[in-house]
mmCIF file of C-alpha atoms in Angstrom:
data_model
loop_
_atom_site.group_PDB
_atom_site.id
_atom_site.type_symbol
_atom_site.label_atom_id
_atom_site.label_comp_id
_atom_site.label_asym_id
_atom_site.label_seq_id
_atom_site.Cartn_x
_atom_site.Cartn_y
_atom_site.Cartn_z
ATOM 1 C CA UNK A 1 -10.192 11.667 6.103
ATOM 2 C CA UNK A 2 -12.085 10.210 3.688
ATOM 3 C CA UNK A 3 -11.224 8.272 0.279
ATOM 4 C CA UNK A 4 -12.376 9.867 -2.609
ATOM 5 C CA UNK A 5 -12.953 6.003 -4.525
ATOM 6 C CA UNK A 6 -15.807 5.688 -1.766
ATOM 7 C CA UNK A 7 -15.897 2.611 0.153
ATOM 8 C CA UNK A 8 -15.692 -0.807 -0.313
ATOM 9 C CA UNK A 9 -16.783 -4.180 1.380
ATOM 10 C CA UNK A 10 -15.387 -5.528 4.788
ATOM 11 C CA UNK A 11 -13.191 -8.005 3.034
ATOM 12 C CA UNK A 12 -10.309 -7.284 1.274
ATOM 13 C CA UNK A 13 -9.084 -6.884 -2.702
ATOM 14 C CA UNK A 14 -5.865 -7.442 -2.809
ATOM 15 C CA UNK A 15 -3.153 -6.194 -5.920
ATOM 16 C CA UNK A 16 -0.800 -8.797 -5.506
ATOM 17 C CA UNK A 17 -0.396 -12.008 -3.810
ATOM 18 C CA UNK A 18 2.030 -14.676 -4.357
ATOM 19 C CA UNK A 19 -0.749 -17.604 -4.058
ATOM 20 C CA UNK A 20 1.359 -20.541 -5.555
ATOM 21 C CA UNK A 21 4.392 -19.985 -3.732
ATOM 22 C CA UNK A 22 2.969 -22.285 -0.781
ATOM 23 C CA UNK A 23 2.797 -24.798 -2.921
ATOM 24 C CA UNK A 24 6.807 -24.903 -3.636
ATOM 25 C CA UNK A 25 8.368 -28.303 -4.245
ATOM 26 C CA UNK A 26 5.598 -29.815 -5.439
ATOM 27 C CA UNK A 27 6.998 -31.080 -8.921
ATOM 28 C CA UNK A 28 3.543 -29.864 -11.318
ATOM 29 C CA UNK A 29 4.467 -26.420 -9.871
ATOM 30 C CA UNK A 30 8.252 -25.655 -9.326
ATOM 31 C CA UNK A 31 11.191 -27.349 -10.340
ATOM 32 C CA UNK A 32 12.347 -28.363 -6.735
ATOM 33 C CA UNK A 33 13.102 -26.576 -3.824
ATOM 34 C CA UNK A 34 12.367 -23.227 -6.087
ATOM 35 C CA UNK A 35 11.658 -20.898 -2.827
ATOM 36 C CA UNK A 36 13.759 -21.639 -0.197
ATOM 37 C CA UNK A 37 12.409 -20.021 3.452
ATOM 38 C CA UNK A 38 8.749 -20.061 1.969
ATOM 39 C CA UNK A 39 7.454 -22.695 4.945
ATOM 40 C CA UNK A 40 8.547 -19.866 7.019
ATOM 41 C CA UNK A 41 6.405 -17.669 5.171
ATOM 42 C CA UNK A 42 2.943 -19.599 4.827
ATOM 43 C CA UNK A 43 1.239 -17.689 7.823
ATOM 44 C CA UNK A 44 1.072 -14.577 6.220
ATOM 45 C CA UNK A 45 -2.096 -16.496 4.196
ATOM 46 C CA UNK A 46 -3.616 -18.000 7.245
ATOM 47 C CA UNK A 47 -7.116 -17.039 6.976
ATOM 48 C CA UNK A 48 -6.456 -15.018 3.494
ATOM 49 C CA UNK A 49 -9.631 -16.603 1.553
ATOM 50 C CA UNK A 50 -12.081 -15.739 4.032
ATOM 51 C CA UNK A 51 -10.532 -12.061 4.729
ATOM 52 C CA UNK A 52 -10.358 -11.466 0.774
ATOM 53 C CA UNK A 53 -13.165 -10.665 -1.833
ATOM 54 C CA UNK A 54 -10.659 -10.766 -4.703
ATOM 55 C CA UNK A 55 -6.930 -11.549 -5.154
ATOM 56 C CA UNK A 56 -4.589 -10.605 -8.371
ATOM 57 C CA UNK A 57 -2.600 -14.103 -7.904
ATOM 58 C CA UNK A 58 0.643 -13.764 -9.763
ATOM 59 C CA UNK A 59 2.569 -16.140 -11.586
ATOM 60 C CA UNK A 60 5.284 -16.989 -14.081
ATOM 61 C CA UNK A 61 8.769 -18.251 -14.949
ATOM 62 C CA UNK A 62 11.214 -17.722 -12.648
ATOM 63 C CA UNK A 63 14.375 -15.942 -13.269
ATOM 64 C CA UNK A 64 16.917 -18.218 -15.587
ATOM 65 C CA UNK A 65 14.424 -20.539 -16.124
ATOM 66 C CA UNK A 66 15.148 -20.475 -20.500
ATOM 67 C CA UNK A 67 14.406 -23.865 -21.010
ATOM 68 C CA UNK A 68 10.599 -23.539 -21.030
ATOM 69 C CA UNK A 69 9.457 -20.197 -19.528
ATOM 70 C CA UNK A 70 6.418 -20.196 -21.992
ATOM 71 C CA UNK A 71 5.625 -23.898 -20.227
ATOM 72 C CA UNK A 72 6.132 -23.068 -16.980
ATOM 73 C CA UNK A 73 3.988 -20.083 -17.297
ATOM 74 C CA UNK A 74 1.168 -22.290 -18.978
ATOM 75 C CA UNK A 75 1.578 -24.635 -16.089
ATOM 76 C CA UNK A 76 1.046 -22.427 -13.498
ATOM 77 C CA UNK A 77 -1.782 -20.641 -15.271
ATOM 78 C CA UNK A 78 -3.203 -24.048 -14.537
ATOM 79 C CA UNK A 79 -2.692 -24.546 -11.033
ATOM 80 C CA UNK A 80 -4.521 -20.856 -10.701
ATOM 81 C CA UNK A 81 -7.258 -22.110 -12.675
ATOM 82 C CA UNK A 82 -7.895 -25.121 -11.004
ATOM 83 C CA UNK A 83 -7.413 -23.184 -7.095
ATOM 84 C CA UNK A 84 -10.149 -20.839 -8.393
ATOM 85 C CA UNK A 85 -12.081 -22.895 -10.475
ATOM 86 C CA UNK A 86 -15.235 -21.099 -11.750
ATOM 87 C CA UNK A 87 -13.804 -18.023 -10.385
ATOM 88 C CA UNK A 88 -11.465 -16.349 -12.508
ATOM 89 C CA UNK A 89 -12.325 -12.551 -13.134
ATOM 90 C CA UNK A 90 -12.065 -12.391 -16.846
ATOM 91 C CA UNK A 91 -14.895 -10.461 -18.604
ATOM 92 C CA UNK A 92 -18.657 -8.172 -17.712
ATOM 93 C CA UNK A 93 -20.256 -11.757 -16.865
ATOM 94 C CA UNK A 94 -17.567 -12.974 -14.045
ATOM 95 C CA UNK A 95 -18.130 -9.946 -11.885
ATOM 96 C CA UNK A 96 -21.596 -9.834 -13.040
ATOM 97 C CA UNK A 97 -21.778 -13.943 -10.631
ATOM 98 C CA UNK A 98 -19.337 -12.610 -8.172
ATOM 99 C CA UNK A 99 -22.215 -9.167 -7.510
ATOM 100 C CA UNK A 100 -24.696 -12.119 -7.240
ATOM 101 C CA UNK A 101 -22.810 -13.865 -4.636
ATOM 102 C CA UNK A 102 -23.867 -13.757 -0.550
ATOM 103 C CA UNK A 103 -21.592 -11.315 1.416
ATOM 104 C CA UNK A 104 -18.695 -13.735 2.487
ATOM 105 C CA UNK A 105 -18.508 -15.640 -0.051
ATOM 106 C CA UNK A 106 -15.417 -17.355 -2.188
ATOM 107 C CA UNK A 107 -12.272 -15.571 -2.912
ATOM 108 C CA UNK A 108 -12.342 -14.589 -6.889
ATOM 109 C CA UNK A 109 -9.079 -14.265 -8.517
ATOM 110 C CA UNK A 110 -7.600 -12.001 -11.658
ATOM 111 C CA UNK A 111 -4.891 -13.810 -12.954
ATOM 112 C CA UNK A 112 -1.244 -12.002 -13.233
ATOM 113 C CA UNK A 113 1.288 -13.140 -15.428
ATOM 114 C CA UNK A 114 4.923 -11.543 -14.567
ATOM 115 C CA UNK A 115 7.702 -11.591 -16.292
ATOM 116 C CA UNK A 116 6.428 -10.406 -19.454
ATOM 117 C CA UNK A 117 9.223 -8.853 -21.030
ATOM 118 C CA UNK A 118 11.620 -11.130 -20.408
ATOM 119 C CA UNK A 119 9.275 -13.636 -21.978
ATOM 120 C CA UNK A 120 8.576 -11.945 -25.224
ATOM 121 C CA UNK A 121 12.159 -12.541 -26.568
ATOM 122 C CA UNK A 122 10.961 -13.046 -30.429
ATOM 123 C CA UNK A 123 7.662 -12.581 -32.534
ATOM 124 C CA UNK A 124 6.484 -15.867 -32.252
ATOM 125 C CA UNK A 125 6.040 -15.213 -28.562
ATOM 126 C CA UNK A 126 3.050 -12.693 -28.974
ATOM 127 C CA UNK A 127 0.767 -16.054 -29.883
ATOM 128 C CA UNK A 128 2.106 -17.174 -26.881
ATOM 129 C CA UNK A 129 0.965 -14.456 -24.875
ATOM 130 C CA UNK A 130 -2.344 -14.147 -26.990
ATOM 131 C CA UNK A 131 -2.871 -17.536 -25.617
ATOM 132 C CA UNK A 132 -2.760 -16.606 -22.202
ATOM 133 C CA UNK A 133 -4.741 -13.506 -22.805
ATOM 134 C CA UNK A 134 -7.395 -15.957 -24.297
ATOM 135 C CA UNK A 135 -7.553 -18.140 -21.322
ATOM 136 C CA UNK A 136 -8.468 -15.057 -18.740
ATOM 137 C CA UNK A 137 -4.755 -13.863 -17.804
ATOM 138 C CA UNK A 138 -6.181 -9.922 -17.226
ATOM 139 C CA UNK A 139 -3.088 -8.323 -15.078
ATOM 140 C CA UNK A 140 0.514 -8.568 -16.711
ATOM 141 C CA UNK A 141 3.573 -7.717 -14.958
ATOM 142 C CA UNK A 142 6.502 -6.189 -16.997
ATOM 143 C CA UNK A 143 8.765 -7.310 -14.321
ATOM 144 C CA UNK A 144 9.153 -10.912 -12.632
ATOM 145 C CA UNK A 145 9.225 -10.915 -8.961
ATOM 146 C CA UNK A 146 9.154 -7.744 -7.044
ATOM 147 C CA UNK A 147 10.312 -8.208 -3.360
ATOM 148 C CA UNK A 148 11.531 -4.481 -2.473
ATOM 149 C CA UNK A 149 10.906 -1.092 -5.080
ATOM 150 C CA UNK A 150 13.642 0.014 -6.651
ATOM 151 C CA UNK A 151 16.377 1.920 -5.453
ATOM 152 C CA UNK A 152 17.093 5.579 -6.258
ATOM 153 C CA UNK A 153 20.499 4.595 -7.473
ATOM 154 C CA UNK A 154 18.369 2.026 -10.155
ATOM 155 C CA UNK A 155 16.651 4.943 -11.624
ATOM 156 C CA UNK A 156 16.502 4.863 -15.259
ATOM 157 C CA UNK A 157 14.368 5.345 -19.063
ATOM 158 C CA UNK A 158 11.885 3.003 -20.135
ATOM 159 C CA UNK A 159 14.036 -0.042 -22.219
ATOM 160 C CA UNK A 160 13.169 -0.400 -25.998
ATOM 161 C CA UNK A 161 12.222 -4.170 -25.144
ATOM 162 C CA UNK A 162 9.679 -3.069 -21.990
ATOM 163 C CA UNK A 163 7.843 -0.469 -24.432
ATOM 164 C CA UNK A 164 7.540 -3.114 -27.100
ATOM 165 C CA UNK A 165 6.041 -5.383 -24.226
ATOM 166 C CA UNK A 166 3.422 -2.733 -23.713
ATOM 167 C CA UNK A 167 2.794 -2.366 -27.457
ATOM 168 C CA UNK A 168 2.168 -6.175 -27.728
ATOM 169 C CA UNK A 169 0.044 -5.820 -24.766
ATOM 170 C CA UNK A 170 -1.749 -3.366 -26.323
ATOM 171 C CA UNK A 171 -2.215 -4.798 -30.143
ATOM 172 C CA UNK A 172 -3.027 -8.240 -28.612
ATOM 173 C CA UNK A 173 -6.057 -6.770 -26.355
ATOM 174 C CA UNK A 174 -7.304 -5.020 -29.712
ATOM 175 C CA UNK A 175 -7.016 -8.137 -31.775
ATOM 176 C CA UNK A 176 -8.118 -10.860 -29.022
ATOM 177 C CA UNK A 177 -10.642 -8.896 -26.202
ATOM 178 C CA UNK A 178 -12.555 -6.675 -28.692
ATOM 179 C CA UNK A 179 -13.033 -4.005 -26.448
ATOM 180 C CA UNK A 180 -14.021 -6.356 -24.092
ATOM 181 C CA UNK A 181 -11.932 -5.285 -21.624
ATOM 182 C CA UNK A 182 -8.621 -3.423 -21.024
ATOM 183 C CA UNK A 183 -6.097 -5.335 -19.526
ATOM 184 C CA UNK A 184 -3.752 -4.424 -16.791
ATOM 185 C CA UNK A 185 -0.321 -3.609 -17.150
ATOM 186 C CA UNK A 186 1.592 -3.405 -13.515
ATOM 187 C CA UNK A 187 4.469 -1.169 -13.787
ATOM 188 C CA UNK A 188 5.710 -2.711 -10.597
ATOM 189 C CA UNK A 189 9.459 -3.235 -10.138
ATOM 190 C CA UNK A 190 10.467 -0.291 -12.565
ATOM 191 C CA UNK A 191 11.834 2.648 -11.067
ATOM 192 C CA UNK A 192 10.502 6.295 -11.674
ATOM 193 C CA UNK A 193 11.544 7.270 -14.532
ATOM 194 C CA UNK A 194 10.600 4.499 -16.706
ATOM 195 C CA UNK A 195 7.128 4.079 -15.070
ATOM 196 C CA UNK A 196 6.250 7.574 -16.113
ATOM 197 C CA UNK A 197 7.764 6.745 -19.693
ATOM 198 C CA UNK A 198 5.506 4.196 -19.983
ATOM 199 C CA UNK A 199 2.511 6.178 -18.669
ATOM 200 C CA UNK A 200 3.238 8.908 -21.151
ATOM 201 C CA UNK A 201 3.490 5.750 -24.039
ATOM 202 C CA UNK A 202 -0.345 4.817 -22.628
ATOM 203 C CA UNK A 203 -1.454 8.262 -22.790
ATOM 204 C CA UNK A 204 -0.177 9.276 -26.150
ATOM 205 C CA UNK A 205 -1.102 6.085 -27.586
ATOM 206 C CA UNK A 206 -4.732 5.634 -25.981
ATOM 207 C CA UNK A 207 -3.502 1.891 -25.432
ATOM 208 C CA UNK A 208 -6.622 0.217 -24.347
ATOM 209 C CA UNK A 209 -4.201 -0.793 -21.204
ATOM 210 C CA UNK A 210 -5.072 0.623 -17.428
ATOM 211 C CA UNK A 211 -1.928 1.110 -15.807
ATOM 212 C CA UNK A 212 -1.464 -0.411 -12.257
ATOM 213 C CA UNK A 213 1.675 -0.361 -9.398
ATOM 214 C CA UNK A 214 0.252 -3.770 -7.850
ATOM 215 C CA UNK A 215 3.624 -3.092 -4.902
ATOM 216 C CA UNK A 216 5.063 0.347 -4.286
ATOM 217 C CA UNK A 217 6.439 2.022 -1.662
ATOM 218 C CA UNK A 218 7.136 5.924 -0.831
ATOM 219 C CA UNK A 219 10.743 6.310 -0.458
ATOM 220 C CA UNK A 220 12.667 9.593 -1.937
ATOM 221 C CA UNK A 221 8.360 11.613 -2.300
ATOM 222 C CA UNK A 222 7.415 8.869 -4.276
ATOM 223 C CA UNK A 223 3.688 7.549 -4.290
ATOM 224 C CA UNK A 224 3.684 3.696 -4.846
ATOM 225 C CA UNK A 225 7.375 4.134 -6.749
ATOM 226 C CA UNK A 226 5.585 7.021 -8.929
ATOM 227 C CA UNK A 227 6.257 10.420 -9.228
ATOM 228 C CA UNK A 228 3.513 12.810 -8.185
ATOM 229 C CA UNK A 229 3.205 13.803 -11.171
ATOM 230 C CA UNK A 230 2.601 10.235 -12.698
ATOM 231 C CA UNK A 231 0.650 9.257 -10.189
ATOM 232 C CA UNK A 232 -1.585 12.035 -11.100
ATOM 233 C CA UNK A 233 -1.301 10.357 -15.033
ATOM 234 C CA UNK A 234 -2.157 7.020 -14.266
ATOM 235 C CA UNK A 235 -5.298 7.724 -12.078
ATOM 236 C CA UNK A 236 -6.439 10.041 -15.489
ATOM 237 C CA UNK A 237 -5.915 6.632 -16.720
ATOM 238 C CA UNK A 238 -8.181 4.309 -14.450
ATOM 239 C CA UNK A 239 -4.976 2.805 -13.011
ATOM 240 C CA UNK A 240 -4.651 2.532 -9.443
ATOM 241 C CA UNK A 241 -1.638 1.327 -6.997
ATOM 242 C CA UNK A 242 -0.914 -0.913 -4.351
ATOM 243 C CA UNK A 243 0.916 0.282 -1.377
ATOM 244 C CA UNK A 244 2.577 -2.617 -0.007
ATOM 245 C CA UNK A 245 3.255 -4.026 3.195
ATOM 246 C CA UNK A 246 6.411 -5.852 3.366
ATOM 247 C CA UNK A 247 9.144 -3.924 5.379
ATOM 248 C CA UNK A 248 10.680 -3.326 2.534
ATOM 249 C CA UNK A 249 7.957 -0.889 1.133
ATOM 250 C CA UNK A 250 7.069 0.757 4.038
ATOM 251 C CA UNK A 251 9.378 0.072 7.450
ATOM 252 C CA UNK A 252 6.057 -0.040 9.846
ATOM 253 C CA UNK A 253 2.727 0.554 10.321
ATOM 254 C CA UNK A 254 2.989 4.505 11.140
ATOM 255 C CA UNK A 255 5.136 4.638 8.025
ATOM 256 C CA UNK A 256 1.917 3.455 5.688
ATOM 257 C CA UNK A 257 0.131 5.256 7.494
ATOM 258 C CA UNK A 258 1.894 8.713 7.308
ATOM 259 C CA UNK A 259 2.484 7.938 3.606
ATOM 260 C CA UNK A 260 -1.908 7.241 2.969
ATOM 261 C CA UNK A 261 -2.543 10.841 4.711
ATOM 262 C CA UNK A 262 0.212 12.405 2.744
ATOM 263 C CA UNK A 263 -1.580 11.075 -0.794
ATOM 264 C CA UNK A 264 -4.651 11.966 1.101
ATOM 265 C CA UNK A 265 -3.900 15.396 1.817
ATOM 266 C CA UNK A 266 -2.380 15.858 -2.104
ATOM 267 C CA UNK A 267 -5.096 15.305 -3.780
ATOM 268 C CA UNK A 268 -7.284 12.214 -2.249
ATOM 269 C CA UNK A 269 -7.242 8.536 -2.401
ATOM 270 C CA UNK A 270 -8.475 7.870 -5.950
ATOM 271 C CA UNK A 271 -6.653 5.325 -7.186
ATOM 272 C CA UNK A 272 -5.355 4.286 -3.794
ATOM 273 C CA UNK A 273 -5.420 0.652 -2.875
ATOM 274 C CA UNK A 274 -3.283 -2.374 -1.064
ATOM 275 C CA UNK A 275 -0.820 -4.496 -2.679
ATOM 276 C CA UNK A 276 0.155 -7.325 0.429
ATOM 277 C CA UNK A 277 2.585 -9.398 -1.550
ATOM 278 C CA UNK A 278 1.988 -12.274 0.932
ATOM 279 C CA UNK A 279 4.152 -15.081 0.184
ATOM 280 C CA UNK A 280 6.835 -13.206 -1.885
ATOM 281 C CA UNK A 281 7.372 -10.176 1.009
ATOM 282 C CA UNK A 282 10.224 -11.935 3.467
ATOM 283 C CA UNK A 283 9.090 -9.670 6.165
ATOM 284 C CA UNK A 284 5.683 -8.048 6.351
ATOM 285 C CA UNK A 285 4.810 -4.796 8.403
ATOM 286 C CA UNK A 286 4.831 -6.149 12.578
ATOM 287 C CA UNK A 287 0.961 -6.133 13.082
ATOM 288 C CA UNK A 288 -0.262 -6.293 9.478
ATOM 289 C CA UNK A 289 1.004 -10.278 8.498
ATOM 290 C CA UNK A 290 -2.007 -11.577 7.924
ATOM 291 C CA UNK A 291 -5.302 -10.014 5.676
ATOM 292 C CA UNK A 292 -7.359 -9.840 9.274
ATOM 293 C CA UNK A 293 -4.842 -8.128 10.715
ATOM 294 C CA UNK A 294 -4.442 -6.156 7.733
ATOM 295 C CA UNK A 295 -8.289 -5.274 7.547
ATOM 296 C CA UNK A 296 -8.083 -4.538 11.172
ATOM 297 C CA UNK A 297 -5.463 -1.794 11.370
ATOM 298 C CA UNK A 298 -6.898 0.052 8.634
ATOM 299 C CA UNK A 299 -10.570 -0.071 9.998
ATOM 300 C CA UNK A 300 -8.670 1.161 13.462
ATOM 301 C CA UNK A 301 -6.138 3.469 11.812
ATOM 302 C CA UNK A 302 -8.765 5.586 9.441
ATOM 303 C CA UNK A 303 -12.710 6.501 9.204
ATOM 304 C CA UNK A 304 -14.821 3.874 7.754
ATOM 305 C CA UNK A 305 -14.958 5.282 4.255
ATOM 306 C CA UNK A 306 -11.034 5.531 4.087
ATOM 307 C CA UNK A 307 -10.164 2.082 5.251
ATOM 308 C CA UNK A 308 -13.164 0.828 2.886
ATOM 309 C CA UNK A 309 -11.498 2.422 -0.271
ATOM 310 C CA UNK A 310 -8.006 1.376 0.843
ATOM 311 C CA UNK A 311 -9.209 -2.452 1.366
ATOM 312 C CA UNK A 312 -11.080 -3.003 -1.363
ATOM 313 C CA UNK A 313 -12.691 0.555 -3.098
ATOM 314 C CA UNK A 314 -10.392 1.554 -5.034
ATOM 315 C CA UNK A 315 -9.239 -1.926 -5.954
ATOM 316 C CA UNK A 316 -12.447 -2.743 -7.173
ATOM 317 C CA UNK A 317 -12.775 -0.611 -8.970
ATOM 318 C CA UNK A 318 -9.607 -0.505 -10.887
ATOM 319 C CA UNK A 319 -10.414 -4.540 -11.806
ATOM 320 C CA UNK A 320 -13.405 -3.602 -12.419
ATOM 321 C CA UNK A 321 -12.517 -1.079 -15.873
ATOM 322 C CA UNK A 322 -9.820 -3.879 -16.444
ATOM 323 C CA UNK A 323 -12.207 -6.354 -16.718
ATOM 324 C CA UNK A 324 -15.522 -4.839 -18.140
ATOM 325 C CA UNK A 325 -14.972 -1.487 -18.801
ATOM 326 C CA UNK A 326 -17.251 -0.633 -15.409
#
């Protein structure tokens, strides 16, 4: 088997990782005790920065937090610019220094904002967002947290409020980027219908947006929460997906695995990349709780141009167009 996105370095590029949860209780980041169990949790980055090339590090509000969100957000954005200082993959000349860095080197980060239509609640919270769009946020997240895809019983159309999240997305990367680049919009969290609503909206539009599914699973013939179909739409798109690895995506290892040959044997892995989660999964796949174990299963599991797309190929490559049109 072999990925059609070609492969990718030994270290990983990961869709979605919950990088500030570890720092929980710390009063500049969370109001209190905001994540209770994550101490139990902080293994599954042991070793992370060295293992991974580049990380989409999510952040925002949490859910009933309507005294600030727009602060908290702004906050946080902080904290992720002062963990990757200097390394923040926002336009051509960021992954023009990361290409001239030594194999091995620091972990880069595109910065996620979730939450995002929740947080638009009024017109004078596009500024808001143009704000964060100006400071390097590339990836936004319709949906807050995702810990486990939808259910088939949560199946329903795209809500007025989410496609006027993706229009704002859209007019603000006009007015603010330029063409610069095309940011990310991770259709994570929604169930099937409404992601291929709002792939259709993308496609009919020509939204300078490329769709992403940072966490998916494959319950019910789904492909990362997509149908085939969609799936199919959004790579025509540049977008790609992140299978996850929490238990609640995909029970165990053979499970991700059967579900990679299955896109495989469809119509190749374009498109096809890793979303771990770590921090915000409760329970990741037995053998894969850590990005070295991770990296290690898939460079056992497939050939070397496979696991190479599924680390960090197709990834790439999907930041990449997000970021500087590459």
């Amino acid at each position: 088997m072999s990925a059609g996105s070609g492969g990718g370095s030994s270290r990983l590029v990961d869709l979605a990782v919950e990088w500030l949860d570890q720092y929980a209780g710390e009063s500049t980041v969370f109001e209190g005790e905001a994540r209770p169990g994550i101490r139990d949790r902080l293994g599954q980055v042991e070793g992370y920065l060295s293992a991974t090339e580049i990380a989409v590090v999510w952040f925002g509000p949490e859910a009933g937090d309507r005294a600030n969100p727009w602060g908290t957000a702004g906050d946080r954005m902080a904290r992720v610019e002062a963990e990757f200082s200097g390394r923040l993959l926002a336009g051509p000349e960021d992954f023009g220094r990361l290409d001239a860095e030594p194999e091995g080197g620091l972990t880069w980060a595109v910065a996620g904002l979730r939450g995002v239509t929740g947080l638009l609640r009024t017109e004078e919270d596009r500024p808001r967002l143009g704000g964060l769009l100006d400071r390097g946020v590339r990836a936004f997240r319709l949906e807050g947290r995702v810990e486990r895809p939808p259910s088939a019983e949560d199946d329903r159309p795209l809500r007025d409020e989410e496609r006027s999240a993706i229009g704002a997305l859209a007019s603000l990367a006009v007015a603010n980027l330029a063409g610069a680049s095309s940011p990310m919009v991770d259709l994570a969290g929604l169930p099937p219908r409404a992601s291929g609503e709002a792939l259709a909206w993308i496609e009919s539009t020509g939204a300078p947006l490329v769709p992403i599914v940072s966490l998916g699973g494959s319950a019910g013939g789904t492909i990362a929460g997509l149908r085939p179909g969609d799936f199919d739409r959004l790579r025509s798109l540049g977008g790609v997906v992140g299978l996850g690895i929490g238990r609640a995506f995909h029970p165990d290892a053979e499970a991700l695995g059967r579900a990679i040959e299955a896109i495989s044997a469809r119509g190749g892995l374009d498109g096809v990349a890793i979303g771990t989660g770590y921090l915000g999964v409760e329970e990741p796949i037995a053998g894969l709780g850590t990005a070295g174990e991770l990296l290690e299963w898939l460079a056992g599991r497939f050939d070397a141009v496979t696991a190479g797309g599924l680390a960090s190929g197709a990834a790439r490559a999907g930041i990449g167009r997000a970021v500087s049109g590459r």
